[in-house]
């Protein structure tokens, strides 16, 4: 059945094509009635069939006790040979193929993407019902699923990069789905531009790999890197070894897609899209692509200990900083957005410490409980007619019992409470951080433990403000609030089951388990502390590991207690606490003023340089500098630029202005009144007769 792997991304692609053609035939307005049902059946049917086929492929792969990687080459993009050039044939020693790869890492990602993706598709049917652009929405959603599957199943960096750019495009389309809203359009552009910064660095790393090894296929690269590991440690550029340079480029690409410092600024604004989009793209799948990239490239990162250390420190700083921002947010979706950034930081912390299986484990469990939290938040917003402000909620536990209970399960899971899924995966990361603390990196462990406490606090702050106490919003909306339809509640229940049990596949030996998840991923990722890891991992006894679990549970439990005590009666007590620290609260509430800093430096600086460059003839300046003409040429280019801008462009603008004025005056004769036209016709006829008589 593994031979049918190519059908997994093909099925949602066919669904996207079918719905796209349907949208083109019916126009931009949303389909209604039977047409809306047709769109839903096509989208959910194709994604559901893809998920079922993926489960069959995974089951077939797991039948063998020690499964080997299963490559499925489809076609060859570029083969070694020669290219025609100006001086004859130019030899080309580069091979790039397009194919799929099934191994333990891609199996995990395949299950997460297809399973969670299908339930979000089904949820969207109820959430988006009656929305303008219903068909367009599901076309984009299916297309995103295709791109994500290509990303995680690609057998090489080239195929992966195709899916990488595909999810970037679909993210832009889905964030800006409500393109008639300025905020949504701006958020889409912001996400697209920020991700391009990381993608540029990623391309630089891929070019370096292709130039050195002549291939971008994972299997061939792994063997060639293993054969020349010592050569990769020699100085290359910028004081880095070749492995360090490539690892840094890959990490910078990952920071854009996975919203790490300093490229995390797009993710909070991405909440402008529909809530299911937030669940699918910005919580469960797309933003974890950067983590997948780092883990997939673990062989390179193990040869670059300084870059691995950078990954760990950036991850820890992002986790702690984003958790602080989430503490004071009043928009329910913004709380979850910063929570996503923080949890991604956790994953990067684990990957930087060499605990790659722990990073993937938390990626998988996070997909369940974060998708659950976003969809539950969407059900709350849907029930309240679009209200997202936590200060205008409250008392929804009785009105929305299914939503409230599933949200509570998701909150317990992300807080790391036993025995929910987040407890097991977060414990693996804390254990790796504690091991690094024993080697002297205690700040990383302190940051990870503090983030665990902050996570529990802000999640139960949001839970208390939304579901406990008295309702504080519009009385009309509150009286009509009720649980969502089955198409929305069924995915909540299924994901809640995953948020409870998904972590049981990784129960550690300290609690009587066998860490089956880590053993399953071991053939793909480098083992913890292998090679030149950034910090040697100490071996803890089971008693010490259980003690670490108890400490983390105690911190999370205390945070939950204080959050419920402070906010269960409403936001007043929290506001009083915030009033004691106005500067800190303002700094956290405004995202550390990072957007303002970027605007004052990067944005305005770029505009200033562009306006300055517009005053010169850049080509003449370049020629003058190259030819050594010096100041005379530069001055001549400046005069040339002024003449071009003010004389040539001025004449063009003058002609346009004159035409516009003439058109405005001529337009006044078009009144739309028939009597005026009849009078004008009679007058013109009279004048023509008079002119004819005079002429004769």
XYZ file of C-alpha atoms in Angstrom:
696
model
C 0.000 0.000 0.000
C 3.034 2.250 0.414
C 3.171 2.528 -3.378
C -0.032 4.608 -3.163
C 1.691 7.309 -1.131
C 1.576 9.659 -4.132
C -2.235 9.653 -3.912
C -2.180 11.258 -0.448
C -1.306 14.764 -1.718
C -3.027 14.194 -5.071
C -6.534 13.754 -3.606
C -6.772 17.189 -1.915
C -5.164 18.686 -5.033
C -8.025 17.322 -7.115
C -10.454 18.728 -4.540
C -8.821 22.168 -4.804
C -9.021 22.063 -8.615
C -12.677 20.975 -8.585
C -13.741 23.656 -6.130
C -11.616 26.251 -7.913
C -13.387 25.516 -11.199
C -16.737 25.669 -9.407
C -15.866 29.079 -7.951
C -14.776 30.365 -11.369
C -18.023 29.186 -12.933
C -20.256 30.700 -10.250
C -18.367 33.955 -9.711
C -16.768 35.439 -6.584
C -19.964 35.400 -4.498
C -20.329 32.471 -2.128
C -22.310 29.461 -3.351
C -25.601 28.887 -1.574
C -27.810 25.895 -0.968
C -26.875 22.872 -3.028
C -23.708 24.488 -4.398
C -22.417 25.168 -0.871
C -23.042 21.551 0.053
C -21.215 20.449 -3.089
C -18.174 22.498 -2.159
C -18.200 21.060 1.380
C -18.507 17.470 0.120
C -15.655 17.922 -2.343
C -13.331 19.581 0.193
C -14.071 17.300 3.137
C -14.323 14.210 0.948
C -10.915 14.749 -0.640
C -9.205 15.590 2.665
C -10.977 12.700 4.424
C -9.979 10.244 1.706
C -6.414 11.510 1.941
C -6.455 10.982 5.726
C -7.831 7.436 5.404
C -5.280 6.564 2.742
C -2.535 8.037 4.919
C -3.638 5.834 7.823
C -3.483 2.804 5.524
C -0.018 3.736 4.310
C 1.185 4.279 7.888
C -0.279 0.948 9.018
C 1.452 -0.819 6.138
C 4.722 0.884 7.008
C 4.453 -0.078 10.682
C 3.788 -3.758 9.970
C 7.546 -4.323 9.935
C 9.204 -4.250 13.338
C 12.192 -2.186 12.132
C 10.862 -0.344 9.084
C 13.364 1.065 6.615
C 12.965 4.389 4.786
C 10.738 3.964 1.762
C 11.638 6.316 -1.110
C 9.149 6.832 -3.915
C 10.868 8.717 -6.764
C 8.387 10.225 -9.221
C 10.435 12.138 -11.780
C 13.803 13.827 -12.251
C 13.949 17.602 -12.423
C 17.610 17.985 -13.177
C 20.178 15.353 -14.172
C 23.970 15.646 -14.345
C 25.119 16.674 -17.786
C 25.930 19.867 -19.632
C 24.133 23.143 -20.186
C 24.591 25.351 -23.285
C 26.541 28.526 -22.499
C 28.199 31.453 -24.231
C 31.501 29.579 -24.363
C 30.029 26.222 -25.358
C 28.804 23.398 -23.133
C 29.005 24.105 -19.396
C 29.360 20.959 -17.280
C 26.643 20.482 -14.674
C 27.301 18.163 -11.767
C 23.931 18.495 -10.035
C 20.996 16.107 -9.719
C 17.605 17.099 -8.331
C 14.639 14.759 -8.295
C 11.027 15.048 -7.227
C 9.815 12.219 -5.054
C 8.306 11.240 -1.738
C 9.933 9.650 1.291
C 8.351 7.605 4.049
C 10.403 7.265 7.219
C 9.630 7.603 10.952
C 9.775 11.420 10.872
C 7.567 11.805 7.800
C 5.149 9.196 9.215
C 4.580 11.367 12.306
C 4.120 14.490 10.219
C 1.875 12.695 7.725
C -0.473 11.580 10.492
C -0.587 15.000 12.133
C -1.230 16.909 8.896
C -3.908 14.642 7.444
C -5.736 13.757 10.663
C -5.881 17.222 12.181
C -6.385 18.761 8.739
C -9.498 16.685 8.028
C -11.228 17.595 11.279
C -10.510 21.267 10.723
C -12.031 20.939 7.240
C -15.160 19.442 8.773
C -15.318 22.131 11.463
C -15.040 24.812 8.782
C -18.254 23.609 7.135
C -20.276 24.818 10.107
C -18.100 27.808 10.956
C -18.017 29.269 7.434
C -21.603 28.441 6.466
C -23.186 31.356 4.646
C -19.903 33.293 4.423
C -19.106 35.118 1.181
C -16.281 33.255 -0.524
C -17.228 29.836 0.892
C -15.924 28.024 -2.182
C -12.794 30.150 -2.359
C -12.058 29.370 1.291
C -12.186 25.601 0.793
C -10.141 25.842 -2.390
C -7.378 27.553 -0.433
C -7.739 25.092 2.458
C -7.347 22.040 0.195
C -4.422 23.684 -1.562
C -2.738 24.310 1.770
C -3.105 20.638 2.677
C -1.402 19.686 -0.596
C 1.523 22.048 0.023
C 2.000 20.843 3.588
C 2.002 17.207 2.495
C 4.613 17.932 -0.174
C 6.704 19.695 2.474
C 6.723 16.816 4.958
C 6.852 13.960 2.430
C 9.469 15.397 0.050
C 12.526 13.195 -0.438
C 14.876 16.154 -0.722
C 15.321 19.800 0.105
C 14.147 20.868 -3.367
C 10.817 19.051 -3.037
C 10.480 20.250 0.542
C 11.113 23.829 -0.570
C 8.314 23.540 -3.139
C 5.886 22.699 -0.327
C 7.561 25.306 1.896
C 6.737 28.086 -0.560
C 3.312 26.584 -1.220
C 2.247 26.866 2.416
C 3.602 30.424 2.423
C 1.360 31.299 -0.515
C -1.686 29.594 1.001
C -0.993 31.310 4.309
C -1.037 34.671 2.545
C -4.331 33.817 0.831
C -6.021 32.510 3.972
C -4.813 35.217 6.361
C -6.055 37.808 3.911
C -9.262 35.892 3.182
C -11.320 38.916 4.247
C -9.358 41.071 1.826
C -11.938 43.864 1.998
C -10.772 44.489 5.586
C -7.622 46.569 5.783
C -6.340 44.696 8.837
C -6.628 41.309 7.117
C -4.982 42.510 3.904
C -2.126 44.102 5.855
C -1.679 40.953 7.962
C -1.450 38.789 4.842
C 1.203 41.027 3.319
C 3.119 41.158 6.584
C 3.221 37.367 6.871
C 4.315 37.034 3.245
C 7.133 39.596 3.492
C 8.505 38.413 6.845
C 8.577 34.809 5.653
C 10.478 35.839 2.524
C 13.310 37.104 4.746
C 13.759 33.660 6.236
C 13.296 31.984 2.857
C 16.197 33.984 1.391
C 18.520 32.586 4.060
C 17.138 29.087 3.518
C 17.866 29.312 -0.206
C 21.428 30.415 0.529
C 21.933 27.287 2.620
C 20.448 25.037 -0.058
C 22.644 26.603 -2.746
C 25.693 25.937 -0.573
C 24.694 22.282 -0.126
C 24.005 21.840 -3.828
C 27.310 23.466 -4.763
C 29.317 21.292 -2.371
C 27.596 17.918 -2.842
C 25.818 18.137 -6.196
C 22.500 16.929 -4.790
C 19.697 17.963 -2.454
C 18.241 14.491 -1.862
C 18.126 13.595 1.847
C 19.497 10.065 1.479
C 22.443 11.047 -0.716
C 23.271 14.076 1.405
C 23.301 12.011 4.598
C 25.774 9.508 3.176
C 28.043 12.193 1.699
C 27.978 14.278 4.889
C 28.840 11.213 6.970
C 31.757 10.472 4.631
C 33.171 14.009 4.921
C 32.219 15.033 8.451
C 35.696 16.358 9.238
C 35.775 18.510 6.096
C 32.541 20.185 7.161
C 34.251 21.557 10.281
C 36.904 23.503 8.368
C 36.510 27.320 8.105
C 34.180 28.385 5.325
C 32.827 31.964 5.574
C 32.036 34.591 8.237
C 34.183 32.701 10.702
C 31.894 29.682 10.426
C 32.557 26.196 9.206
C 30.632 24.909 6.212
C 28.295 23.000 8.531
C 27.884 26.107 10.683
C 27.050 28.317 7.708
C 24.475 25.891 6.310
C 22.962 25.278 9.758
C 22.675 29.029 10.367
C 20.930 29.535 7.013
C 18.518 26.680 7.700
C 17.783 28.039 11.164
C 17.099 31.546 9.852
C 14.655 30.023 7.383
C 13.015 28.146 10.238
C 12.699 31.289 12.389
C 10.528 32.897 9.705
C 8.167 29.986 9.210
C 8.019 29.024 12.893
C 7.831 32.581 14.280
C 10.972 32.786 16.413
C 12.875 35.891 17.480
C 13.284 38.159 15.541
C 10.802 37.048 12.829
C 7.826 36.192 15.039
C 5.997 39.482 14.448
C 3.718 38.152 11.688
C 1.986 35.443 13.716
C -0.148 37.573 16.110
C -1.452 39.618 13.165
C -2.293 36.404 11.297
C -5.304 35.999 13.578
C -7.119 38.322 11.148
C -8.051 35.248 9.110
C -10.964 32.918 9.930
C -10.460 30.973 13.168
C -10.171 27.529 11.484
C -7.287 29.005 9.482
C -5.583 29.917 12.745
C -6.073 26.359 13.952
C -4.755 24.669 10.821
C -1.987 26.945 9.613
C -0.804 28.912 12.621
C -1.119 26.311 15.337
C -1.138 22.731 14.130
C 0.859 22.411 10.931
C 2.463 25.277 8.991
C 4.307 26.952 11.853
C 5.840 23.627 12.847
C 7.534 23.402 9.432
C 10.594 25.170 10.837
C 10.889 22.600 13.625
C 10.575 19.843 11.019
C 13.361 21.458 8.973
C 15.760 21.588 11.924
C 15.026 17.998 12.945
C 15.299 16.746 9.370
C 18.710 18.477 9.178
C 19.899 17.140 12.545
C 23.031 15.604 10.977
C 24.168 19.087 9.917
C 23.286 20.731 13.231
C 25.197 18.079 15.162
C 28.336 19.177 13.282
C 27.689 22.845 14.182
C 27.519 22.996 17.999
C 27.628 26.803 18.088
C 24.521 27.024 15.873
C 22.760 24.333 17.904
C 23.442 26.396 21.018
C 22.000 29.440 19.220
C 18.869 27.438 18.383
C 18.439 26.501 22.038
C 18.931 30.048 23.357
C 16.649 31.633 20.771
C 14.009 28.998 21.484
C 14.191 29.589 25.233
C 14.032 33.379 24.832
C 11.089 33.135 22.428
C 9.210 30.769 24.720
C 9.618 33.014 27.755
C 8.986 36.318 25.966
C 5.868 35.159 24.119
C 4.450 33.649 27.304
C 4.861 37.057 28.953
C 3.002 38.756 26.099
C 0.156 36.227 26.395
C -0.345 37.126 30.070
C -2.011 40.475 29.336
C -3.830 39.944 26.023
C -7.570 40.646 26.030
C -8.287 39.152 22.602
C -8.909 35.400 22.984
C -7.242 34.557 19.671
C -4.227 36.732 20.490
C -3.704 34.761 23.709
C -3.574 31.562 21.665
C -1.348 33.192 19.039
C 1.328 34.128 21.565
C 0.887 30.728 23.151
C 1.748 29.152 19.800
C 4.925 31.234 19.537
C 5.876 30.193 23.062
C 5.306 26.482 22.435
C 7.305 26.669 19.216
C 10.105 28.144 21.301
C 9.883 25.046 23.501
C 10.353 22.856 20.434
C 13.382 24.831 19.261
C 14.856 24.650 22.749
C 14.626 20.861 22.599
C 16.064 20.693 19.081
C 18.948 22.984 20.023
C 19.784 20.724 22.969
C 19.890 17.700 20.678
C 16.595 16.286 21.995
C 15.138 16.025 18.499
C 12.623 13.317 19.328
C 11.322 15.445 22.231
C 10.857 18.382 19.818
C 8.853 16.219 17.392
C 6.904 14.658 20.262
C 5.808 18.081 21.492
C 5.070 19.090 17.900
C 2.644 16.170 17.581
C 0.868 16.646 20.906
C 0.742 20.417 20.401
C -1.080 19.881 17.113
C -3.954 18.219 18.982
C -4.432 20.516 21.942
C -3.650 23.792 20.149
C -6.008 22.962 17.271
C -8.591 22.059 19.924
C -8.103 25.374 21.724
C -8.396 27.424 18.538
C -11.516 25.578 17.385
C -13.093 25.923 20.826
C -12.271 29.639 20.756
C -13.872 29.814 17.319
C -17.020 28.190 18.703
C -17.117 30.829 21.464
C -16.682 33.640 18.937
C -19.298 32.050 16.671
C -21.790 31.776 19.556
C -21.264 35.424 20.571
C -21.654 36.843 17.076
C -17.972 37.615 16.498
C -17.004 38.838 19.975
C -13.327 38.105 20.799
C -12.715 40.361 23.820
C -12.302 38.289 26.979
C -13.541 41.230 29.051
C -16.949 40.906 27.373
C -17.355 37.191 28.030
C -17.884 35.107 31.158
C -20.381 32.554 32.396
C -20.244 30.493 29.194
C -19.636 27.195 31.006
C -23.396 26.709 31.394
C -24.336 28.093 27.966
C -21.667 26.212 25.978
C -21.096 22.971 27.921
C -19.329 20.989 25.161
C -17.152 23.911 24.138
C -16.294 24.738 27.747
C -15.298 21.202 28.642
C -13.197 20.659 25.542
C -11.483 24.023 26.052
C -10.678 22.992 29.616
C -9.134 19.735 28.344
C -6.983 21.676 25.884
C -5.924 24.111 28.627
C -4.947 21.263 30.956
C -2.979 19.609 28.146
C -0.980 22.708 27.207
C -0.366 23.462 30.897
C 1.328 20.066 31.198
C -1.013 18.524 33.746
C -0.837 14.753 34.266
C -1.990 12.620 32.419
C -2.849 14.885 29.459
C -0.749 14.807 26.290
C 1.193 17.983 26.993
C 2.511 16.565 30.270
C 4.477 13.813 28.551
C 5.967 15.870 25.732
C 6.748 18.902 27.907
C 8.400 16.640 30.456
C 10.768 15.352 27.759
C 11.831 18.920 26.952
C 12.215 19.881 30.623
C 14.257 16.736 31.171
C 16.621 17.697 28.339
C 16.863 21.249 29.723
C 17.590 19.888 33.210
C 20.347 17.736 31.759
C 21.876 20.816 30.132
C 21.561 22.636 33.481
C 23.712 19.936 35.035
C 26.332 20.831 32.412
C 26.178 24.522 33.362
C 23.334 25.835 31.201
C 20.946 26.367 34.112
C 19.403 29.485 32.503
C 17.808 27.343 29.807
C 16.159 25.121 32.394
C 15.006 28.121 34.435
C 13.475 29.682 31.318
C 11.742 26.432 30.394
C 10.343 25.963 33.903
C 9.194 29.602 34.120
C 7.507 29.282 30.739
C 5.648 26.216 31.987
C 4.262 28.248 34.886
C 3.340 31.218 32.704
C 1.625 28.914 30.198
C -0.606 27.439 32.883
C -1.393 30.911 34.226
C -2.399 32.617 30.956
C -4.397 29.632 29.716
C -6.515 29.438 32.851
C -6.782 33.206 32.938
C -8.395 32.949 29.498
C -10.535 30.012 30.642
C -11.759 31.854 33.740
C -12.559 35.079 31.864
C -14.450 33.224 29.133
C -16.312 30.492 30.996
C -16.535 31.362 34.713
C -18.275 34.138 36.629
C -21.105 36.198 35.148
C -21.591 37.156 31.540
C -20.250 40.664 30.901
C -21.022 41.184 27.223
C -24.071 42.094 25.159
C -27.102 40.632 27.006
C -28.798 39.805 23.714
C -25.782 37.829 22.462
C -25.410 36.114 25.831
C -29.032 35.013 25.999
C -28.822 33.435 22.528
C -25.422 31.749 23.019
C -25.538 27.978 22.595
C -23.282 25.120 21.593
C -22.200 24.951 17.967
C -23.682 22.511 15.411
C -22.403 18.957 15.188
C -20.022 19.726 12.347
C -18.201 21.954 14.837
C -18.599 20.022 18.097
C -17.603 16.598 16.693
C -14.083 17.795 15.767
C -13.793 19.326 19.242
C -14.579 15.976 20.892
C -12.190 14.032 18.629
C -9.337 16.480 19.184
C -10.053 16.464 22.926
C -9.519 12.700 22.919
C -6.193 13.301 21.171
C -5.281 16.013 23.689
C -5.756 13.422 26.430
C -4.199 10.313 24.907
C -1.718 11.415 22.230
C 1.111 11.593 24.751
C 0.751 8.031 25.967
C 2.951 6.741 23.129
C 5.924 8.425 24.793
C 5.653 7.409 28.463
C 9.229 7.446 29.805
C 10.953 4.555 31.527
C 10.895 6.503 34.796
C 7.118 5.934 34.954
C 7.179 2.377 33.682
C 6.972 3.120 29.985
C 9.332 2.294 27.151
C 9.533 5.692 25.393
C 8.243 4.083 22.223
C 8.034 7.410 20.421
C 11.705 8.217 20.952
C 12.760 4.710 19.930
C 10.617 4.966 16.798
C 12.309 8.229 15.714
C 15.840 7.141 16.673
C 16.854 5.895 13.182
C 16.104 9.314 11.651
C 17.362 11.865 14.179
C 20.776 12.099 15.746
C 20.805 10.777 19.331
C 20.870 13.208 22.237
C 24.360 14.397 23.006
C 25.948 12.687 20.004
C 28.886 14.193 18.189
C 29.558 17.736 19.341
C 26.280 18.558 21.027
C 25.992 22.039 22.540
C 25.854 20.623 26.031
C 26.646 17.194 27.352
C 23.500 15.598 28.743
C 23.865 14.149 32.184
C 22.316 10.800 32.980
C 19.646 11.200 35.649
C 18.244 8.465 37.820
C 14.566 7.654 37.518
C 13.996 9.195 40.942
C 15.557 12.488 39.808
C 13.444 12.480 36.644
C 10.262 11.886 38.652
C 11.320 14.711 40.972
C 11.622 17.012 37.953
C 8.115 16.014 36.849
C 6.762 16.770 40.322
C 8.439 20.186 40.330
C 6.953 21.078 36.932
C 3.521 19.881 38.047
C 3.795 21.933 41.224
C 4.690 25.085 39.282
C 1.827 24.558 36.810
C -0.649 23.728 39.574
C 0.248 26.848 41.554
C -0.105 28.985 38.435
C -3.560 27.533 37.722
C -4.644 28.194 41.310
C -3.587 31.852 41.216
C -5.116 32.375 37.759
C -8.507 31.014 38.833
C -8.396 32.912 42.100
C -7.615 36.192 40.328
C -9.914 35.995 37.307
C -12.844 33.705 38.064
C -14.970 36.689 39.161
C -13.955 38.835 36.180
C -11.076 41.039 35.039
C -11.218 43.609 37.877
C -8.693 41.983 40.204
C -6.335 41.404 37.295
C -6.681 45.032 36.246
C -5.826 46.120 39.780
C -2.657 44.020 39.686
C -1.754 45.479 36.278
C -2.241 49.001 37.635
C 0.573 48.413 40.116
C 3.020 47.819 37.262
C 1.779 50.137 34.501
C 5.007 50.279 32.494
C 5.529 46.534 32.483
C 1.898 45.936 31.614
C 2.021 48.455 28.766
C 5.234 46.918 27.428
C 3.747 43.427 27.450
C 0.409 44.536 26.028
C 2.126 46.240 23.087
C 4.307 43.259 22.161
C 7.365 44.952 23.619
C 6.895 47.793 21.096
C 8.606 45.527 18.558
C 6.256 46.513 15.722
C 6.917 50.175 16.419
C 10.673 49.554 16.452
C 10.502 47.726 13.126
C 8.388 50.529 11.679
C 10.814 53.220 12.838
C 13.914 51.405 11.616
C 13.278 48.838 8.890
C 10.117 50.216 7.253
C 10.884 53.948 7.395
C 14.539 53.310 6.709
C 13.676 51.372 3.566
C 11.309 54.105 2.399
C 13.978 56.731 3.054
C 16.569 54.840 1.038
C 14.041 54.334 -1.758
C 13.229 58.053 -1.901
C 16.932 58.897 -1.894
C 17.636 56.405 -4.668
C 14.757 57.850 -6.711
C 16.665 61.137 -6.974
C 19.598 59.549 -8.777
C 20.228 57.649 -11.934
C 21.496 54.509 -10.247
C 22.894 53.061 -13.468
C 24.965 56.179 -14.154
C 26.259 56.195 -10.578
C 27.301 52.555 -10.861
C 29.041 53.210 -14.175
C 30.788 56.271 -12.758
C 32.067 54.436 -9.712
C 33.180 51.446 -11.742
C 34.875 53.556 -14.396
C 36.502 55.763 -11.776
C 34.931 58.975 -13.080
C 34.439 60.116 -9.500
C 32.454 63.148 -8.389
C 31.802 64.578 -11.870
C 29.918 61.470 -12.956
C 28.021 61.255 -9.686
C 27.027 64.952 -9.982
C 25.991 64.394 -13.590
C 23.870 61.433 -12.565
C 22.211 63.560 -9.876
C 21.343 66.266 -12.450
C 20.150 63.578 -14.849
C 17.924 62.151 -12.125
C 16.446 65.591 -11.367
C 15.754 66.236 -15.079
C 14.120 62.834 -15.473
C 11.999 63.227 -12.358
C 10.866 66.842 -12.698
C 10.893 67.494 -16.468
C 10.160 64.183 -18.184
C 7.871 62.859 -15.472
C 6.391 66.357 -15.060
C 5.361 66.521 -18.733
C 3.783 63.085 -18.512
C 1.903 64.064 -15.365
C 0.832 67.370 -16.972
C -0.693 65.596 -19.972
C -2.573 63.267 -17.637
C -3.824 66.242 -15.575
C -5.025 68.129 -18.687
C -6.850 65.051 -19.979
C -8.476 64.551 -16.597
C -9.698 68.171 -16.467
C -11.061 68.026 -20.015
C -12.865 64.763 -19.227
C -14.419 66.259 -16.095
C -15.832 69.216 -18.033
C -17.086 67.003 -20.855
C -18.727 64.642 -18.393
C -21.138 67.369 -17.250
C -23.155 67.140 -20.484
C -24.083 63.552 -19.565
C -27.042 64.284 -17.253
C -29.111 61.154 -17.853
C -32.270 63.251 -18.523
C -33.962 62.463 -21.872
C -35.431 65.961 -22.121
C -31.937 67.490 -21.964
C -30.736 65.179 -24.721
C -33.780 66.044 -26.873
C -33.153 69.749 -26.369
C -29.453 69.335 -27.235
C -30.381 67.334 -30.352
C -32.875 70.000 -31.514
C -30.396 72.806 -30.793
C -27.627 71.088 -32.727
C -29.981 70.421 -35.633
C -31.047 74.094 -35.681
C -27.414 75.241 -35.630
C -26.520 72.854 -38.451
C -29.411 74.184 -40.592
C -28.352 77.768 -39.897
C -24.744 76.982 -40.723
C -25.775 75.265 -43.955
C -27.935 78.278 -44.956
C -25.126 80.743 -44.234
C -22.584 78.624 -46.078
C -24.752 78.538 -49.193
